[in-house]
Short mmCIF file of C-alpha atoms in Angstrom, two decimals:
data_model
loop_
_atom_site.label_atom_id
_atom_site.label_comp_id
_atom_site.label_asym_id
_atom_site.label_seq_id
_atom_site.Cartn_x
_atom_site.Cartn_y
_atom_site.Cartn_z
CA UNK A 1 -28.32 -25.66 -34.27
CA UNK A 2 -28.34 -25.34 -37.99
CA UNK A 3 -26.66 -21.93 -39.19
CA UNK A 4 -25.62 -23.14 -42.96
CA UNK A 5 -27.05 -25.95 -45.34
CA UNK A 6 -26.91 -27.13 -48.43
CA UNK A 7 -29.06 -28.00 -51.26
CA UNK A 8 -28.49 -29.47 -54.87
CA UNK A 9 -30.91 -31.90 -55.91
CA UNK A 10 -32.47 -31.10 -58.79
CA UNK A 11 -35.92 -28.90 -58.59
CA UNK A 12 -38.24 -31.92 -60.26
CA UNK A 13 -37.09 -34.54 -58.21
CA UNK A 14 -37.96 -31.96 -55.24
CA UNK A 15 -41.33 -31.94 -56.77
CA UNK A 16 -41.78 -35.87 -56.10
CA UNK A 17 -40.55 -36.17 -52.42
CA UNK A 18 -42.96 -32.67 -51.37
CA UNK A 19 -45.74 -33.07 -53.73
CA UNK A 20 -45.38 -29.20 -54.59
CA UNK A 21 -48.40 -27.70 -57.13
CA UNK A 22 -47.98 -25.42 -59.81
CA UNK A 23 -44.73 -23.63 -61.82
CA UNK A 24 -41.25 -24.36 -59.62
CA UNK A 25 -38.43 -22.22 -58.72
CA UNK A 26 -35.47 -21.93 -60.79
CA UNK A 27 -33.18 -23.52 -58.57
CA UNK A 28 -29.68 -23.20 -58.92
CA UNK A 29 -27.45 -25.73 -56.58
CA UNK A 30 -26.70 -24.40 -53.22
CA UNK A 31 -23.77 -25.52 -51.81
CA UNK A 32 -23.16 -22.76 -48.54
CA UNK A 33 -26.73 -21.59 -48.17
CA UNK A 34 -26.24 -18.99 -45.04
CA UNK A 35 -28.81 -16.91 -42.84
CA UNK A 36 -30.15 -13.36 -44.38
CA UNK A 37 -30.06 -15.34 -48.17
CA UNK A 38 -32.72 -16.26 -49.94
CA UNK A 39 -33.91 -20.32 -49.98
CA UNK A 40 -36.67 -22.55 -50.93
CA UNK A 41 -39.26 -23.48 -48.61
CA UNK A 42 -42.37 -25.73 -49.45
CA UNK A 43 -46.13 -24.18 -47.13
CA UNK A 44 -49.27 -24.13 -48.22
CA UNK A 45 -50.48 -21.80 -50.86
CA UNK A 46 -54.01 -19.87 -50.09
CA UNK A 47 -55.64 -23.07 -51.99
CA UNK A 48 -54.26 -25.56 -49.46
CA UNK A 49 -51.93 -26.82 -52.30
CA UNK A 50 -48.66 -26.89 -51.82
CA UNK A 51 -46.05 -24.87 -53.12
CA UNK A 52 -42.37 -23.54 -53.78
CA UNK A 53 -41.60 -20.41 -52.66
CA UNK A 54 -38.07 -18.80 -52.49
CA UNK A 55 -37.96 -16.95 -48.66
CA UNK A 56 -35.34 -15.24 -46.80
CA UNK A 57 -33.88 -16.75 -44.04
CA UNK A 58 -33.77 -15.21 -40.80
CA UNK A 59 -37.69 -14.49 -39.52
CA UNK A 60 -38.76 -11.15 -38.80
CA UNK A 61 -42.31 -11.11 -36.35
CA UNK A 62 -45.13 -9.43 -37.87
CA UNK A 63 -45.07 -7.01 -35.00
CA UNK A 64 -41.04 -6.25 -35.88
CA UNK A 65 -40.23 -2.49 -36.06
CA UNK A 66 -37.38 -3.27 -38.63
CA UNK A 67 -36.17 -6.14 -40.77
CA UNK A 68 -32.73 -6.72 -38.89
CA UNK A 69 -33.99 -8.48 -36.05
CA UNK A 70 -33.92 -11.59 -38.67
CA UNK A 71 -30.94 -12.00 -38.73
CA UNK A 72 -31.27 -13.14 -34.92
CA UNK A 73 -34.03 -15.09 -35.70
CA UNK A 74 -32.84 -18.23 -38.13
CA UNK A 75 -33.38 -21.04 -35.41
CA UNK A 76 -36.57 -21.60 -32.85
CA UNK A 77 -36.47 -23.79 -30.39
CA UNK A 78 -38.54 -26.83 -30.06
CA UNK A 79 -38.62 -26.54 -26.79
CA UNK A 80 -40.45 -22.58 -26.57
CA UNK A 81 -41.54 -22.12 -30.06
CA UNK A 82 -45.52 -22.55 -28.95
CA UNK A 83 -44.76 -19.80 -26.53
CA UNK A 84 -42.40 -17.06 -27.90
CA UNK A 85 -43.70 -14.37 -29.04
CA UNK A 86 -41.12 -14.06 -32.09
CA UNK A 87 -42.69 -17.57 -33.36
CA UNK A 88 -46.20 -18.47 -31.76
CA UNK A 89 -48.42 -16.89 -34.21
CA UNK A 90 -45.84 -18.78 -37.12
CA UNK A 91 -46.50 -22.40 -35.24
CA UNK A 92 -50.15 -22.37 -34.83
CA UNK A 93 -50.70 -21.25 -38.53
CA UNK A 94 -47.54 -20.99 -40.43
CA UNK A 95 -45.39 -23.90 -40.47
CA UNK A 96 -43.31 -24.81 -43.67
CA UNK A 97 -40.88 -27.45 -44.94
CA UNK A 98 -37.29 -26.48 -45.36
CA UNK A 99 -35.90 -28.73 -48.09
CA UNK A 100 -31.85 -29.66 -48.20
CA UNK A 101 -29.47 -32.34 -48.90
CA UNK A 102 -26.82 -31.70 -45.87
CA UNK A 103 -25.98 -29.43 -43.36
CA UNK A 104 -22.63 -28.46 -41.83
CA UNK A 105 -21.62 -28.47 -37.95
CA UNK A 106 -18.40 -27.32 -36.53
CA UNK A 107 -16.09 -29.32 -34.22
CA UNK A 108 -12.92 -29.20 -32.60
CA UNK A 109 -10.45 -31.44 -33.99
CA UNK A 110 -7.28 -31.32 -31.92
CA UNK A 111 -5.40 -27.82 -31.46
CA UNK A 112 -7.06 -27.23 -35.07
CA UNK A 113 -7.81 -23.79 -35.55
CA UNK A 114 -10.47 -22.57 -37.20
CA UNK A 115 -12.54 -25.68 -36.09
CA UNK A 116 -12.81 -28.41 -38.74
CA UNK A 117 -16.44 -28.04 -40.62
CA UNK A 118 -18.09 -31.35 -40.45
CA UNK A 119 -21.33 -31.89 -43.98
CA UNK A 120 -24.02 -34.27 -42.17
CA UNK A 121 -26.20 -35.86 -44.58
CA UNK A 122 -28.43 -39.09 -44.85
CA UNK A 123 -26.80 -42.01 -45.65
CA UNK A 124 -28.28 -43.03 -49.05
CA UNK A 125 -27.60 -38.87 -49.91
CA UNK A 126 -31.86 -38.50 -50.55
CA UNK A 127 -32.90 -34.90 -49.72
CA UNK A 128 -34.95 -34.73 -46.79
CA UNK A 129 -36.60 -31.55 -44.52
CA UNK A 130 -36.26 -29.16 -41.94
CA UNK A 131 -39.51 -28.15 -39.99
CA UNK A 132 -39.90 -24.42 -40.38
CA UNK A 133 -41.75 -21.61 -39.50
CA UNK A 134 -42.44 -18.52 -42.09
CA UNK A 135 -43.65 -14.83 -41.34
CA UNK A 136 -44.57 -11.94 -43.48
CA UNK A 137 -43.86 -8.41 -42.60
CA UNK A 138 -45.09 -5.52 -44.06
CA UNK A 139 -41.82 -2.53 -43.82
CA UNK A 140 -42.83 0.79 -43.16
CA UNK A 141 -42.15 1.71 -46.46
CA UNK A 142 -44.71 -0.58 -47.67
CA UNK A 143 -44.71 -4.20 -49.84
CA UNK A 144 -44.26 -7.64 -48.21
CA UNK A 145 -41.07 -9.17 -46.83
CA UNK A 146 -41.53 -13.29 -46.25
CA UNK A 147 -38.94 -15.21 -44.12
CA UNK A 148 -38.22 -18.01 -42.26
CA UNK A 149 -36.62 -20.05 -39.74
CA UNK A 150 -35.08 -23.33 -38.95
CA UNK A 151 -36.46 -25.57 -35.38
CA UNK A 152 -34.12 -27.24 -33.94
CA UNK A 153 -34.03 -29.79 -30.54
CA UNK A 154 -31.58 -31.46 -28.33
CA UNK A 155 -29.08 -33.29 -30.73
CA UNK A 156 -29.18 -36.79 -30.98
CA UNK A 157 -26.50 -39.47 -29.59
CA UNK A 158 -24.37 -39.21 -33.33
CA UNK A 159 -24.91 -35.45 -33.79
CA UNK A 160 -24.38 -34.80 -30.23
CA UNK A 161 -19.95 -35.09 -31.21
CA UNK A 162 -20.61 -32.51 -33.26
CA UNK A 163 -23.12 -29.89 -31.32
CA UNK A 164 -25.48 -29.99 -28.64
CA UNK A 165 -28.31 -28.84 -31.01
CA UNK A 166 -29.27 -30.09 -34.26
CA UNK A 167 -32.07 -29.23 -36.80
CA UNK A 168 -35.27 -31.00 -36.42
CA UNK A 169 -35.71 -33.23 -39.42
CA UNK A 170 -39.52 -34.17 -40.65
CA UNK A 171 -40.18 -37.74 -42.04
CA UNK A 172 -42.12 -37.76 -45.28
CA UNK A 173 -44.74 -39.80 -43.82
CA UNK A 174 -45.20 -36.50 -41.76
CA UNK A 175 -44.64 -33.68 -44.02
CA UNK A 176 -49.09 -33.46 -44.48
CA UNK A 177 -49.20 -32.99 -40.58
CA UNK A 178 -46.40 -31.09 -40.47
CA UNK A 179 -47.85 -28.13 -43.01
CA UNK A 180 -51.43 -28.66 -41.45
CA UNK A 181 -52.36 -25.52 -39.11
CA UNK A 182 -55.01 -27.58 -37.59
CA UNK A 183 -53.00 -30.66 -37.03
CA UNK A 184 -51.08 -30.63 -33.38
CA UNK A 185 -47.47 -31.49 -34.62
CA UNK A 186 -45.73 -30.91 -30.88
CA UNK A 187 -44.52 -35.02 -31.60
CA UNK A 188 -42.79 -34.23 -35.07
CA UNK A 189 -40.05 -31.67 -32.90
CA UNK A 190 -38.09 -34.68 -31.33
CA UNK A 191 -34.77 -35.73 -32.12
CA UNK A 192 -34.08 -37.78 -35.67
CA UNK A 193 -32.71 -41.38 -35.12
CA UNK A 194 -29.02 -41.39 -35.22
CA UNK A 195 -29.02 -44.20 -37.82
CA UNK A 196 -29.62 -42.16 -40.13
CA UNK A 197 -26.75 -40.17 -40.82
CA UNK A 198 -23.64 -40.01 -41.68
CA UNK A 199 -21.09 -37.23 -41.39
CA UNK A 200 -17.96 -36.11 -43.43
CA UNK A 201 -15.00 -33.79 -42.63
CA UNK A 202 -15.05 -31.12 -45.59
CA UNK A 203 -13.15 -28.60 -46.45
CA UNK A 204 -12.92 -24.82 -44.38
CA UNK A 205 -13.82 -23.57 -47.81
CA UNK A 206 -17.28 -23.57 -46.56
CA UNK A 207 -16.12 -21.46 -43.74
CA UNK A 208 -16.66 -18.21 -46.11
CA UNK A 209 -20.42 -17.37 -46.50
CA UNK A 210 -19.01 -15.73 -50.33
CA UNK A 211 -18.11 -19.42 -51.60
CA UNK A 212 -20.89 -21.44 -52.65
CA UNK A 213 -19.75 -24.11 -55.15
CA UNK A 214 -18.62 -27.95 -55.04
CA UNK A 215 -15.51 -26.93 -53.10
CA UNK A 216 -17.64 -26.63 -50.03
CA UNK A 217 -18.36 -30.24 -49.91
CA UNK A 218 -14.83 -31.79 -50.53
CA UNK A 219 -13.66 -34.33 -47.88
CA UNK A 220 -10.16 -32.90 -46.46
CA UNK A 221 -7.16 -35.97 -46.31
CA UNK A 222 -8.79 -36.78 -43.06
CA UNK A 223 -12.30 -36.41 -44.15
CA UNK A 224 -13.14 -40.31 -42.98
CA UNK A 225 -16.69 -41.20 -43.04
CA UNK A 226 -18.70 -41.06 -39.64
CA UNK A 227 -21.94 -42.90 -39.18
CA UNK A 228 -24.33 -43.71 -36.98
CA UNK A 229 -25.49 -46.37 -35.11
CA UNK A 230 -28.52 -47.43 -33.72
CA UNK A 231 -29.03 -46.13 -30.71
CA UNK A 232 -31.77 -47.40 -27.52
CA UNK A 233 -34.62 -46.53 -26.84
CA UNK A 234 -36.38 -45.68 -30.18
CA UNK A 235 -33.33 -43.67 -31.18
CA UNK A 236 -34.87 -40.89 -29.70
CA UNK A 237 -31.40 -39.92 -27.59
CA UNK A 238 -31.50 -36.50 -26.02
CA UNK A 239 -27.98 -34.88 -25.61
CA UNK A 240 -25.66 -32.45 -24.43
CA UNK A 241 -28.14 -30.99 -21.90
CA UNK A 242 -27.43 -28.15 -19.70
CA UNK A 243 -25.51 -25.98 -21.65
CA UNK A 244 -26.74 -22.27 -22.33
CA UNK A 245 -30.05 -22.29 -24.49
CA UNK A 246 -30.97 -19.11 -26.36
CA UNK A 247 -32.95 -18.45 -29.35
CA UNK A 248 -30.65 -16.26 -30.74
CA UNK A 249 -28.03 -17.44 -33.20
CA UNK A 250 -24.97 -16.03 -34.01
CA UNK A 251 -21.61 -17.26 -35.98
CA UNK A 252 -20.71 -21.15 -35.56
CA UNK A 253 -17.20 -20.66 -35.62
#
């Protein structure tokens, strides 16, 4: 699952991990990016370069009658997002890279109430990407409205304490494949290895989609650092299976 995320690295060093053509966005830090906003994605521009582009999150089909099915929309599932109609036509030809820096799970700590908000990033703090999908819709009123969403698969042995989902992460060996429409990419939507992250308790100032600053990010007193190990089998390590799968997404807390 992946319902908020952050991103703060600087637009230009952006530029060298994606390879993006052509003028950038004028990126301002995200610390609480949250579904129905506005966020960079990287997809191919009608060149075949890549590029920038500022979307809103929360897809909304081509065939949508209105926009607010989006909101419903900000994850697909690895597991039916060749075959649902919502996000087919997106996977065979419109798959994007969602950059970010971290992104925040929700777990029960205790009797603590709200849940404790948990920022999961990689350990040596690089930026990294989701694999998305983008759609454009044309409102009955008439212009263009782009969006996105966020894949996600089975979480993996470390992310599994925090949620039985987790975003699906793309390697930057395999971002080319990845944005290629004629490249089969059905073995990029696995699990990431669980040695790569880390996780920190932050503050429930995050909670609030209206706060979006460096308060979002703070460790609380018991904010201890939680990493992960390596795990069998290639690190590959399907978990949490079993409980109720939908493509919808709602609240995480």
């Amino acid at each position: 699952m992946c319902g908020r995320y952050a991103l703060t690295t600087p637009v230009e060093a952006l530029r060298q991990l994606f390879r993006f053509a052509g003028p950038a966005l004028n990126l301002r830090p995200r610390w609480n990016v949250a579904p129905t906003q506005e966020a960079a994605v990287v997809r191919l521009g009608g060149g075949g370069e890549r590029e920038l582009s500022a979307l809103r999150w929360g897809l909304v089909p081509y065939w949508a009658e209105d926009r607010s099915i989006g909101s419903k929309m900000i994850n697909a599932r690895a597991e039916t997002v060749a075959t649902k109609p919502a996000f087919r036509a997106a996977y065979k030809a419109r798959r994007c890279l969602v950059p970010a820096d971290g992104f925040y799970e929700w777990q029960t700590v205790g009797a603590t109430r709200p849940k404790q908000p948990v920022l999961l990033r990689l350990k040596d703090g690089a930026p990294f990407a989701f694999a998305g999908l983008w759609e454009r819709w044309v409102p009955p009123e008439g212009g263009t409205l782009e969006t996105f969403a966020i894949i996600t698969t089975d979480a993996n042995q470390f992310m599994a304490q925090f949620h039985h989902r987790s975003p699906v992460v793309v390697a930057a060996e395999d971002h080319a494949q990845w944005l290629d429409p004629g490249a089969d990419a059905a073995n990029l939507l696995r699990p990431s290895p669980s040695e790569w992250w880390q996780a920190t308790r932050v503050s429930t100032w995050v909670n609030d989609v209206k706060h979006d600053d460096e308060k979002c990010v703070e460790p609380v007193a018991a904010g201890e650092m939680l990493t992960g190990t390596t795990a069998p089998g290639r690190s590959r390590d399907a978990a949490a299976r079993g409980k109720k799968k939908d493509d919808r997404q709602t609240s995480l807390f």
